[in-house]
PDB file of C-alpha atoms in Angstrom:
ATOM      1  CA  UNK A   1       8.055  -5.503 -28.718  1.00  0.00           C
ATOM      2  CA  UNK A   2       4.932  -3.665 -28.102  1.00  0.00           C
ATOM      3  CA  UNK A   3       5.752  -3.032 -24.435  1.00  0.00           C
ATOM      4  CA  UNK A   4       8.914  -1.474 -25.560  1.00  0.00           C
ATOM      5  CA  UNK A   5       7.000   0.935 -28.001  1.00  0.00           C
ATOM      6  CA  UNK A   6       4.400   1.695 -24.956  1.00  0.00           C
ATOM      7  CA  UNK A   7       7.413   2.616 -22.687  1.00  0.00           C
ATOM      8  CA  UNK A   8       8.901   4.691 -25.390  1.00  0.00           C
ATOM      9  CA  UNK A   9       5.501   6.745 -25.849  1.00  0.00           C
ATOM     10  CA  UNK A  10       5.215   7.037 -22.192  1.00  0.00           C
ATOM     11  CA  UNK A  11       8.510   8.485 -21.907  1.00  0.00           C
ATOM     12  CA  UNK A  12       8.252  10.757 -24.661  1.00  0.00           C
ATOM     13  CA  UNK A  13       4.962  12.242 -23.488  1.00  0.00           C
ATOM     14  CA  UNK A  14       5.990  12.313 -20.143  1.00  0.00           C
ATOM     15  CA  UNK A  15       9.132  14.352 -21.059  1.00  0.00           C
ATOM     16  CA  UNK A  16       6.878  16.801 -22.975  1.00  0.00           C
ATOM     17  CA  UNK A  17       4.766  17.358 -20.056  1.00  0.00           C
ATOM     18  CA  UNK A  18       7.719  18.010 -17.657  1.00  0.00           C
ATOM     19  CA  UNK A  19       9.128  20.635 -20.250  1.00  0.00           C
ATOM     20  CA  UNK A  20       5.825  22.385 -20.613  1.00  0.00           C
ATOM     21  CA  UNK A  21       5.431  22.502 -16.735  1.00  0.00           C
ATOM     22  CA  UNK A  22       9.169  24.137 -16.614  1.00  0.00           C
ATOM     23  CA  UNK A  23       8.535  26.560 -19.226  1.00  0.00           C
ATOM     24  CA  UNK A  24       4.895  27.534 -19.018  1.00  0.00           C
ATOM     25  CA  UNK A  25       4.556  27.734 -15.118  1.00  0.00           C
ATOM     26  CA  UNK A  26       7.809  27.092 -13.345  1.00  0.00           C
ATOM     27  CA  UNK A  27       9.944  29.814 -14.886  1.00  0.00           C
ATOM     28  CA  UNK A  28       7.616  32.701 -15.257  1.00  0.00           C
ATOM     29  CA  UNK A  29       7.036  32.554 -11.545  1.00  0.00           C
ATOM     30  CA  UNK A  30      10.524  31.892 -10.580  1.00  0.00           C
ATOM     31  CA  UNK A  31      10.136  28.535  -8.924  1.00  0.00           C
ATOM     32  CA  UNK A  32      12.536  25.940  -8.234  1.00  0.00           C
ATOM     33  CA  UNK A  33      12.588  22.207  -8.077  1.00  0.00           C
ATOM     34  CA  UNK A  34      14.782  19.392  -7.101  1.00  0.00           C
ATOM     35  CA  UNK A  35      16.720  16.813  -8.793  1.00  0.00           C
ATOM     36  CA  UNK A  36      18.343  17.770 -12.255  1.00  0.00           C
ATOM     37  CA  UNK A  37      15.625  20.310 -13.094  1.00  0.00           C
ATOM     38  CA  UNK A  38      16.319  22.176  -9.655  1.00  0.00           C
ATOM     39  CA  UNK A  39      20.045  22.562 -10.580  1.00  0.00           C
ATOM     40  CA  UNK A  40      19.206  23.647 -14.237  1.00  0.00           C
ATOM     41  CA  UNK A  41      16.784  26.423 -12.904  1.00  0.00           C
ATOM     42  CA  UNK A  42      19.243  27.713 -10.514  1.00  0.00           C
ATOM     43  CA  UNK A  43      21.705  28.004 -13.615  1.00  0.00           C
ATOM     44  CA  UNK A  44      19.156  29.648 -15.626  1.00  0.00           C
ATOM     45  CA  UNK A  45      18.118  32.323 -13.129  1.00  0.00           C
ATOM     46  CA  UNK A  46      21.937  33.202 -12.110  1.00  0.00           C
ATOM     47  CA  UNK A  47      23.540  32.782 -15.567  1.00  0.00           C
ATOM     48  CA  UNK A  48      20.751  32.567 -18.039  1.00  0.00           C
ATOM     49  CA  UNK A  49      22.128  29.045 -19.277  1.00  0.00           C
ATOM     50  CA  UNK A  50      19.215  27.616 -21.223  1.00  0.00           C
ATOM     51  CA  UNK A  51      17.408  24.861 -19.216  1.00  0.00           C
ATOM     52  CA  UNK A  52      17.569  22.575 -22.275  1.00  0.00           C
ATOM     53  CA  UNK A  53      21.367  22.418 -22.447  1.00  0.00           C
ATOM     54  CA  UNK A  54      21.947  22.465 -18.550  1.00  0.00           C
ATOM     55  CA  UNK A  55      19.408  19.637 -17.772  1.00  0.00           C
ATOM     56  CA  UNK A  56      21.098  17.260 -20.466  1.00  0.00           C
ATOM     57  CA  UNK A  57      24.784  18.044 -19.226  1.00  0.00           C
ATOM     58  CA  UNK A  58      23.820  17.551 -15.572  1.00  0.00           C
ATOM     59  CA  UNK A  59      22.041  14.471 -16.131  1.00  0.00           C
ATOM     60  CA  UNK A  60      25.132  13.141 -18.177  1.00  0.00           C
ATOM     61  CA  UNK A  61      26.967  13.541 -14.961  1.00  0.00           C
ATOM     62  CA  UNK A  62      24.469  11.485 -12.947  1.00  0.00           C
ATOM     63  CA  UNK A  63      24.214   8.894 -15.312  1.00  0.00           C
ATOM     64  CA  UNK A  64      28.082   8.457 -15.496  1.00  0.00           C
ATOM     65  CA  UNK A  65      28.069   7.897 -11.809  1.00  0.00           C
ATOM     66  CA  UNK A  66      25.427   5.338 -11.729  1.00  0.00           C
ATOM     67  CA  UNK A  67      25.698   3.468 -14.842  1.00  0.00           C
ATOM     68  CA  UNK A  68      27.663   0.532 -13.432  1.00  0.00           C
ATOM     69  CA  UNK A  69      24.803  -0.314 -11.089  1.00  0.00           C
ATOM     70  CA  UNK A  70      22.067  -0.203 -13.651  1.00  0.00           C
ATOM     71  CA  UNK A  71      20.504  -2.618 -16.318  1.00  0.00           C
ATOM     72  CA  UNK A  72      21.208  -1.473 -19.964  1.00  0.00           C
ATOM     73  CA  UNK A  73      17.295  -0.964 -20.237  1.00  0.00           C
ATOM     74  CA  UNK A  74      17.454   1.598 -17.276  1.00  0.00           C
ATOM     75  CA  UNK A  75      20.387   3.301 -18.881  1.00  0.00           C
ATOM     76  CA  UNK A  76      18.725   3.831 -22.253  1.00  0.00           C
ATOM     77  CA  UNK A  77      15.360   4.657 -20.752  1.00  0.00           C
ATOM     78  CA  UNK A  78      17.210   7.223 -18.605  1.00  0.00           C
ATOM     79  CA  UNK A  79      19.140   8.670 -21.773  1.00  0.00           C
ATOM     80  CA  UNK A  80      15.826   8.783 -23.721  1.00  0.00           C
ATOM     81  CA  UNK A  81      14.056  10.627 -20.891  1.00  0.00           C
ATOM     82  CA  UNK A  82      17.031  13.100 -20.503  1.00  0.00           C
ATOM     83  CA  UNK A  83      17.470  13.815 -24.299  1.00  0.00           C
ATOM     84  CA  UNK A  84      13.629  14.168 -25.003  1.00  0.00           C
ATOM     85  CA  UNK A  85      13.200  16.658 -21.900  1.00  0.00           C
ATOM     86  CA  UNK A  86      15.994  18.597 -23.108  1.00  0.00           C
ATOM     87  CA  UNK A  87      14.516  18.630 -26.661  1.00  0.00           C
ATOM     88  CA  UNK A  88      11.372  19.562 -25.660  1.00  0.00           C
ATOM     89  CA  UNK A  89      12.713  22.376 -23.411  1.00  0.00           C
ATOM     90  CA  UNK A  90      14.183  23.953 -26.226  1.00  0.00           C
ATOM     91  CA  UNK A  91      10.911  23.582 -28.568  1.00  0.00           C
ATOM     92  CA  UNK A  92       8.452  24.666 -26.010  1.00  0.00           C
ATOM     93  CA  UNK A  93      10.437  27.847 -25.333  1.00  0.00           C
ATOM     94  CA  UNK A  94       9.241  29.046 -28.691  1.00  0.00           C
ATOM     95  CA  UNK A  95       5.772  28.980 -27.881  1.00  0.00           C
ATOM     96  CA  UNK A  96       4.440  32.414 -26.476  1.00  0.00           C
ATOM     97  CA  UNK A  97       2.526  31.106 -23.376  1.00  0.00           C
ATOM     98  CA  UNK A  98       3.688  32.054 -19.873  1.00  0.00           C
ATOM     99  CA  UNK A  99       1.415  32.029 -16.674  1.00  0.00           C
ATOM    100  CA  UNK A 100       2.673  34.984 -14.322  1.00  0.00           C
ATOM    101  CA  UNK A 101       0.396  33.912 -11.312  1.00  0.00           C
ATOM    102  CA  UNK A 102       2.129  32.032  -8.282  1.00  0.00           C
ATOM    103  CA  UNK A 103      -1.118  29.815  -7.267  1.00  0.00           C
ATOM    104  CA  UNK A 104      -1.857  28.825 -10.916  1.00  0.00           C
ATOM    105  CA  UNK A 105       1.978  28.120 -11.691  1.00  0.00           C
ATOM    106  CA  UNK A 106       2.041  25.746  -8.722  1.00  0.00           C
ATOM    107  CA  UNK A 107      -1.155  23.955  -9.113  1.00  0.00           C
ATOM    108  CA  UNK A 108      -1.046  23.533 -12.996  1.00  0.00           C
ATOM    109  CA  UNK A 109       2.792  23.322 -13.139  1.00  0.00           C
ATOM    110  CA  UNK A 110       2.797  20.600 -10.583  1.00  0.00           C
ATOM    111  CA  UNK A 111      -0.332  18.891 -12.258  1.00  0.00           C
ATOM    112  CA  UNK A 112       1.843  18.866 -15.660  1.00  0.00           C
ATOM    113  CA  UNK A 113       5.228  17.896 -13.907  1.00  0.00           C
ATOM    114  CA  UNK A 114       3.565  15.140 -11.696  1.00  0.00           C
ATOM    115  CA  UNK A 115       1.661  13.642 -14.584  1.00  0.00           C
ATOM    116  CA  UNK A 116       4.852  13.669 -16.847  1.00  0.00           C
ATOM    117  CA  UNK A 117       7.115  12.140 -13.987  1.00  0.00           C
ATOM    118  CA  UNK A 118       4.574   9.470 -13.440  1.00  0.00           C
ATOM    119  CA  UNK A 119       4.404   8.359 -16.854  1.00  0.00           C
ATOM    120  CA  UNK A 120       8.085   8.237 -17.192  1.00  0.00           C
ATOM    121  CA  UNK A 121       8.172   5.996 -13.946  1.00  0.00           C
ATOM    122  CA  UNK A 122       5.511   3.737 -15.214  1.00  0.00           C
ATOM    123  CA  UNK A 123       7.747   3.240 -18.041  1.00  0.00           C
ATOM    124  CA  UNK A 124      10.557   2.009 -15.817  1.00  0.00           C
ATOM    125  CA  UNK A 125      12.052   5.086 -17.009  1.00  0.00           C
ATOM    126  CA  UNK A 126      13.829   7.879 -14.949  1.00  0.00           C
ATOM    127  CA  UNK A 127      14.734  11.681 -15.309  1.00  0.00           C
ATOM    128  CA  UNK A 128      17.984  10.917 -14.007  1.00  0.00           C
ATOM    129  CA  UNK A 129      19.433  13.185 -11.311  1.00  0.00           C
ATOM    130  CA  UNK A 130      18.955  12.323  -7.664  1.00  0.00           C
ATOM    131  CA  UNK A 131      16.680   9.414  -8.670  1.00  0.00           C
ATOM    132  CA  UNK A 132      19.925   7.713 -10.044  1.00  0.00           C
ATOM    133  CA  UNK A 133      22.041   8.780  -6.778  1.00  0.00           C
ATOM    134  CA  UNK A 134      19.245   7.456  -4.453  1.00  0.00           C
ATOM    135  CA  UNK A 135      19.316   4.236  -6.215  1.00  0.00           C
ATOM    136  CA  UNK A 136      22.991   4.281  -6.259  1.00  0.00           C
ATOM    137  CA  UNK A 137      23.135   4.795  -2.469  1.00  0.00           C
ATOM    138  CA  UNK A 138      20.547   2.141  -1.915  1.00  0.00           C
ATOM    139  CA  UNK A 139      22.826  -0.572  -3.650  1.00  0.00           C
ATOM    140  CA  UNK A 140      25.987   0.405  -2.236  1.00  0.00           C
ATOM    141  CA  UNK A 141      25.061   1.679   1.301  1.00  0.00           C
ATOM    142  CA  UNK A 142      21.718   0.244   1.689  1.00  0.00           C
ATOM    143  CA  UNK A 143      20.209   3.822   2.251  1.00  0.00           C
ATOM    144  CA  UNK A 144      16.282   4.085   2.005  1.00  0.00           C
ATOM    145  CA  UNK A 145      15.493   5.371  -1.625  1.00  0.00           C
ATOM    146  CA  UNK A 146      12.669   7.917  -0.925  1.00  0.00           C
ATOM    147  CA  UNK A 147      14.395   9.365   2.079  1.00  0.00           C
ATOM    148  CA  UNK A 148      17.664   9.835   0.081  1.00  0.00           C
ATOM    149  CA  UNK A 149      15.753  11.502  -2.674  1.00  0.00           C
ATOM    150  CA  UNK A 150      13.944  13.800  -0.151  1.00  0.00           C
ATOM    151  CA  UNK A 151      17.216  14.920   1.512  1.00  0.00           C
ATOM    152  CA  UNK A 152      19.007  15.508  -1.848  1.00  0.00           C
ATOM    153  CA  UNK A 153      16.326  17.351  -3.305  1.00  0.00           C
ATOM    154  CA  UNK A 154      15.714  19.390  -0.095  1.00  0.00           C
ATOM    155  CA  UNK A 155      19.283  20.384  -0.407  1.00  0.00           C
ATOM    156  CA  UNK A 156      18.965  21.538  -3.994  1.00  0.00           C
ATOM    157  CA  UNK A 157      15.954  23.479  -3.159  1.00  0.00           C
ATOM    158  CA  UNK A 158      17.411  25.076   0.007  1.00  0.00           C
ATOM    159  CA  UNK A 159      20.530  25.967  -1.977  1.00  0.00           C
ATOM    160  CA  UNK A 160      18.355  27.909  -4.582  1.00  0.00           C
ATOM    161  CA  UNK A 161      17.386  30.329  -2.260  1.00  0.00           C
ATOM    162  CA  UNK A 162      20.226  32.504  -3.644  1.00  0.00           C
ATOM    163  CA  UNK A 163      18.621  32.646  -6.830  1.00  0.00           C
ATOM    164  CA  UNK A 164      15.031  32.685  -6.034  1.00  0.00           C
ATOM    165  CA  UNK A 165      14.675  34.264  -2.741  1.00  0.00           C
ATOM    166  CA  UNK A 166      12.965  32.812   0.320  1.00  0.00           C
ATOM    167  CA  UNK A 167       9.475  33.362  -0.609  1.00  0.00           C
ATOM    168  CA  UNK A 168       9.750  31.439  -3.800  1.00  0.00           C
ATOM    169  CA  UNK A 169      11.817  28.820  -2.176  1.00  0.00           C
ATOM    170  CA  UNK A 170       8.855  28.179   0.076  1.00  0.00           C
ATOM    171  CA  UNK A 171       6.264  28.020  -2.751  1.00  0.00           C
ATOM    172  CA  UNK A 172       8.863  25.666  -4.318  1.00  0.00           C
ATOM    173  CA  UNK A 173       8.354  23.182  -1.475  1.00  0.00           C
ATOM    174  CA  UNK A 174       4.572  23.338  -1.912  1.00  0.00           C
ATOM    175  CA  UNK A 175       5.268  22.703  -5.583  1.00  0.00           C
ATOM    176  CA  UNK A 176       7.187  19.516  -5.342  1.00  0.00           C
ATOM    177  CA  UNK A 177       4.642  18.388  -2.443  1.00  0.00           C
ATOM    178  CA  UNK A 178       1.799  18.629  -4.901  1.00  0.00           C
ATOM    179  CA  UNK A 179       3.923  17.051  -7.697  1.00  0.00           C
ATOM    180  CA  UNK A 180       4.857  14.070  -5.374  1.00  0.00           C
ATOM    181  CA  UNK A 181       1.042  13.642  -4.626  1.00  0.00           C
ATOM    182  CA  UNK A 182       0.102  13.795  -8.464  1.00  0.00           C
ATOM    183  CA  UNK A 183       2.610  11.225  -9.130  1.00  0.00           C
ATOM    184  CA  UNK A 184       1.262   8.718  -6.805  1.00  0.00           C
ATOM    185  CA  UNK A 185      -2.266   9.241  -8.015  1.00  0.00           C
ATOM    186  CA  UNK A 186      -1.235   8.990 -11.663  1.00  0.00           C
ATOM    187  CA  UNK A 187       0.500   5.682 -10.847  1.00  0.00           C
ATOM    188  CA  UNK A 188      -2.067   4.185  -8.753  1.00  0.00           C
ATOM    189  CA  UNK A 189      -4.373   4.868 -11.466  1.00  0.00           C
ATOM    190  CA  UNK A 190      -2.212   2.846 -13.964  1.00  0.00           C
ATOM    191  CA  UNK A 191      -1.681   0.082 -11.533  1.00  0.00           C
ATOM    192  CA  UNK A 192      -4.909  -0.435 -10.205  1.00  0.00           C
ATOM    193  CA  UNK A 193      -5.138  -3.798  -8.825  1.00  0.00           C
ATOM    194  CA  UNK A 194      -7.269  -5.915  -6.487  1.00  0.00           C
ATOM    195  CA  UNK A 195      -6.337  -8.955  -4.571  1.00  0.00           C
ATOM    196  CA  UNK A 196      -8.561 -12.107  -3.872  1.00  0.00           C
ATOM    197  CA  UNK A 197      -8.485 -14.637  -1.358  1.00  0.00           C
ATOM    198  CA  UNK A 198     -10.554 -17.541  -2.229  1.00  0.00           C
ATOM    199  CA  UNK A 199     -11.679 -20.600   0.087  1.00  0.00           C
ATOM    200  CA  UNK A 200     -13.439 -23.288  -1.655  1.00  0.00           C
ATOM    201  CA  UNK A 201     -13.267 -27.075  -2.037  1.00  0.00           C
ATOM    202  CA  UNK A 202     -13.342 -26.572  -5.944  1.00  0.00           C
ATOM    203  CA  UNK A 203     -10.067 -24.922  -5.727  1.00  0.00           C
ATOM    204  CA  UNK A 204      -8.697 -26.905  -8.683  1.00  0.00           C
ATOM    205  CA  UNK A 205     -11.094 -25.684 -11.011  1.00  0.00           C
ATOM    206  CA  UNK A 206     -11.368 -22.336  -9.694  1.00  0.00           C
ATOM    207  CA  UNK A 207      -7.431 -22.056 -10.100  1.00  0.00           C
ATOM    208  CA  UNK A 208      -7.631 -23.468 -13.508  1.00  0.00           C
ATOM    209  CA  UNK A 209     -10.190 -20.784 -14.634  1.00  0.00           C
ATOM    210  CA  UNK A 210      -8.181 -18.028 -13.248  1.00  0.00           C
ATOM    211  CA  UNK A 211      -4.932 -18.895 -14.983  1.00  0.00           C
ATOM    212  CA  UNK A 212      -6.261 -20.377 -18.234  1.00  0.00           C
ATOM    213  CA  UNK A 213      -9.069 -17.939 -18.963  1.00  0.00           C
ATOM    214  CA  UNK A 214      -7.648 -14.658 -17.324  1.00  0.00           C
ATOM    215  CA  UNK A 215      -4.165 -15.147 -17.552  1.00  0.00           C
ATOM    216  CA  UNK A 216      -3.415 -14.543 -14.151  1.00  0.00           C
ATOM    217  CA  UNK A 217      -0.988 -16.501 -11.583  1.00  0.00           C
ATOM    218  CA  UNK A 218      -2.810 -18.297  -8.841  1.00  0.00           C
ATOM    219  CA  UNK A 219      -0.790 -19.309  -5.427  1.00  0.00           C
ATOM    220  CA  UNK A 220      -2.669 -22.215  -3.539  1.00  0.00           C
ATOM    221  CA  UNK A 221      -1.909 -22.032   0.408  1.00  0.00           C
ATOM    222  CA  UNK A 222      -2.712 -25.104   2.880  1.00  0.00           C
ATOM    223  CA  UNK A 223      -4.636 -23.853   5.694  1.00  0.00           C
ATOM    224  CA  UNK A 224      -7.059 -25.264   8.492  1.00  0.00           C
ATOM    225  CA  UNK A 225     -10.827 -24.484   8.881  1.00  0.00           C
ATOM    226  CA  UNK A 226     -11.251 -24.221  12.541  1.00  0.00           C
ATOM    227  CA  UNK A 227     -15.178 -23.975  12.350  1.00  0.00           C
ATOM    228  CA  UNK A 228     -15.506 -26.714   9.913  1.00  0.00           C
ATOM    229  CA  UNK A 229     -12.656 -28.709  11.657  1.00  0.00           C
ATOM    230  CA  UNK A 230     -10.915 -29.777   8.281  1.00  0.00           C
ATOM    231  CA  UNK A 231      -8.253 -28.983   6.073  1.00  0.00           C
ATOM    232  CA  UNK A 232      -8.754 -26.245   3.418  1.00  0.00           C
ATOM    233  CA  UNK A 233      -6.964 -24.868   0.240  1.00  0.00           C
ATOM    234  CA  UNK A 234      -6.876 -21.309   0.022  1.00  0.00           C
ATOM    235  CA  UNK A 235      -6.385 -19.319  -3.324  1.00  0.00           C
ATOM    236  CA  UNK A 236      -4.612 -16.213  -3.462  1.00  0.00           C
ATOM    237  CA  UNK A 237      -4.374 -13.970  -6.652  1.00  0.00           C
ATOM    238  CA  UNK A 238      -3.757 -10.461  -7.732  1.00  0.00           C
ATOM    239  CA  UNK A 239      -5.980  -9.154 -10.718  1.00  0.00           C
ATOM    240  CA  UNK A 240      -6.774  -5.996 -12.492  1.00  0.00           C
ATOM    241  CA  UNK A 241      -9.569  -4.134 -10.888  1.00  0.00           C
ATOM    242  CA  UNK A 242     -11.697  -4.394 -14.207  1.00  0.00           C
ATOM    243  CA  UNK A 243     -11.352  -8.113 -13.868  1.00  0.00           C
ATOM    244  CA  UNK A 244     -13.035  -8.490 -10.545  1.00  0.00           C
ATOM    245  CA  UNK A 245     -16.806  -8.834 -11.389  1.00  0.00           C
ATOM    246  CA  UNK A 246     -16.037 -11.439 -13.950  1.00  0.00           C
ATOM    247  CA  UNK A 247     -13.920 -13.554 -11.977  1.00  0.00           C
ATOM    248  CA  UNK A 248     -16.100 -13.141  -8.983  1.00  0.00           C
ATOM    249  CA  UNK A 249     -19.096 -14.348 -11.391  1.00  0.00           C
ATOM    250  CA  UNK A 250     -17.079 -17.468 -12.559  1.00  0.00           C
ATOM    251  CA  UNK A 251     -15.960 -18.493  -9.030  1.00  0.00           C
ATOM    252  CA  UNK A 252     -19.673 -18.444  -7.830  1.00  0.00           C
ATOM    253  CA  UNK A 253     -20.713 -20.377 -10.975  1.00  0.00           C
ATOM    254  CA  UNK A 254     -18.298 -23.037 -10.321  1.00  0.00           C
ATOM    255  CA  UNK A 255     -18.711 -23.058  -6.082  1.00  0.00           C
ATOM    256  CA  UNK A 256     -21.675 -21.190  -4.924  1.00  0.00           C
ATOM    257  CA  UNK A 257     -20.467 -21.626  -1.334  1.00  0.00           C
ATOM    258  CA  UNK A 258     -17.150 -20.255  -1.932  1.00  0.00           C
ATOM    259  CA  UNK A 259     -16.053 -17.856   0.682  1.00  0.00           C
ATOM    260  CA  UNK A 260     -14.269 -14.772  -1.210  1.00  0.00           C
ATOM    261  CA  UNK A 261     -12.199 -11.884   0.538  1.00  0.00           C
ATOM    262  CA  UNK A 262     -11.335  -8.957  -1.840  1.00  0.00           C
ATOM    263  CA  UNK A 263      -8.300  -6.681  -0.830  1.00  0.00           C
ATOM    264  CA  UNK A 264      -7.010  -3.337  -1.892  1.00  0.00           C
ATOM    265  CA  UNK A 265      -3.553  -3.511  -3.342  1.00  0.00           C
ATOM    266  CA  UNK A 266      -1.415  -0.301  -3.219  1.00  0.00           C
ATOM    267  CA  UNK A 267       1.442  -1.555  -5.458  1.00  0.00           C
ATOM    268  CA  UNK A 268       2.401  -4.727  -7.081  1.00  0.00           C
ATOM    269  CA  UNK A 269       6.266  -5.128  -7.890  1.00  0.00           C
ATOM    270  CA  UNK A 270       8.080  -7.887  -9.699  1.00  0.00           C
ATOM    271  CA  UNK A 271      11.860  -8.053  -9.280  1.00  0.00           C
ATOM    272  CA  UNK A 272      14.331  -5.334  -8.494  1.00  0.00           C
ATOM    273  CA  UNK A 273      13.733  -2.387 -10.377  1.00  0.00           C
ATOM    274  CA  UNK A 274      16.738  -1.238 -12.510  1.00  0.00           C
ATOM    275  CA  UNK A 275      19.508  -3.039 -11.070  1.00  0.00           C
ATOM    276  CA  UNK A 276      21.724  -5.741 -12.129  1.00  0.00           C
ATOM    277  CA  UNK A 277      21.214  -8.510  -9.585  1.00  0.00           C
ATOM    278  CA  UNK A 278      20.594  -7.932  -5.922  1.00  0.00           C
ATOM    279  CA  UNK A 279      22.364  -5.394  -3.918  1.00  0.00           C
ATOM    280  CA  UNK A 280      25.067  -6.443  -1.298  1.00  0.00           C
ATOM    281  CA  UNK A 281      22.809  -5.408   1.150  1.00  0.00           C
ATOM    282  CA  UNK A 282      20.003  -7.512  -0.140  1.00  0.00           C
ATOM    283  CA  UNK A 283      22.096 -10.293  -0.323  1.00  0.00           C
ATOM    284  CA  UNK A 284      23.128  -9.976   3.449  1.00  0.00           C
ATOM    285  CA  UNK A 285      19.261  -9.768   4.451  1.00  0.00           C
ATOM    286  CA  UNK A 286      18.440 -12.859   2.415  1.00  0.00           C
ATOM    287  CA  UNK A 287      21.114 -14.602   4.094  1.00  0.00           C
ATOM    288  CA  UNK A 288      20.022 -14.052   7.642  1.00  0.00           C
TER     289      UNK A 288
END
């Protein structure tokens, strides 16, 4: 239950940051964007349709297209993200704060947008739009998710040239690139992990401490020490960065002669995100 509350808070805060970015920095400088927001901005620039309304309506279309392939949790979180983004877009429009400077708009707009999107992604949520279509294409056709998102977002940004002009379209590509980089930085900060490879004759005691005292799963591999000319047991475990010193100290207390290798971990993923079961393409790959 605590995890659900945490996810909801992250999605709400993320939606607020996305809305603030759009109203305070993106619209005043007539920038575009990819996905649902990009479409909503084009509609706003051309027909003055409020982004709070168009964002929600466009998201409903994308959700309707992809809902059969999503878990109930992902559907609910996506709807929550779409609704809260639209609500906050309506609310922040009453705040008399707008930055009419292209450089500041790109930098601080990307900072807010990237952080907001990252918080939503950390909660296993989604802002809808091309993210859902990318997952749908991956599930049905086996297309690469990140490439699909990039191509679809690029089409939306290129199409926005009729609303914002060539110069602002090019500035938009810089804005979207910075957003993506900030998303990566924030997500890596939340999921800061290390991996440890441990070789020791006291592997049972060490594995017991790792699992019982720190609550981490430990995997034991069978290996062979060529130099010592004998069989070895190798422990592999992924831990939080703030646990590293404590675990290392425990290991050295149990076996001062243990050999420990510490690795950087870019990402840890458990299970298939957001989909009901495995896609047909994953099933085919697994059968080969």
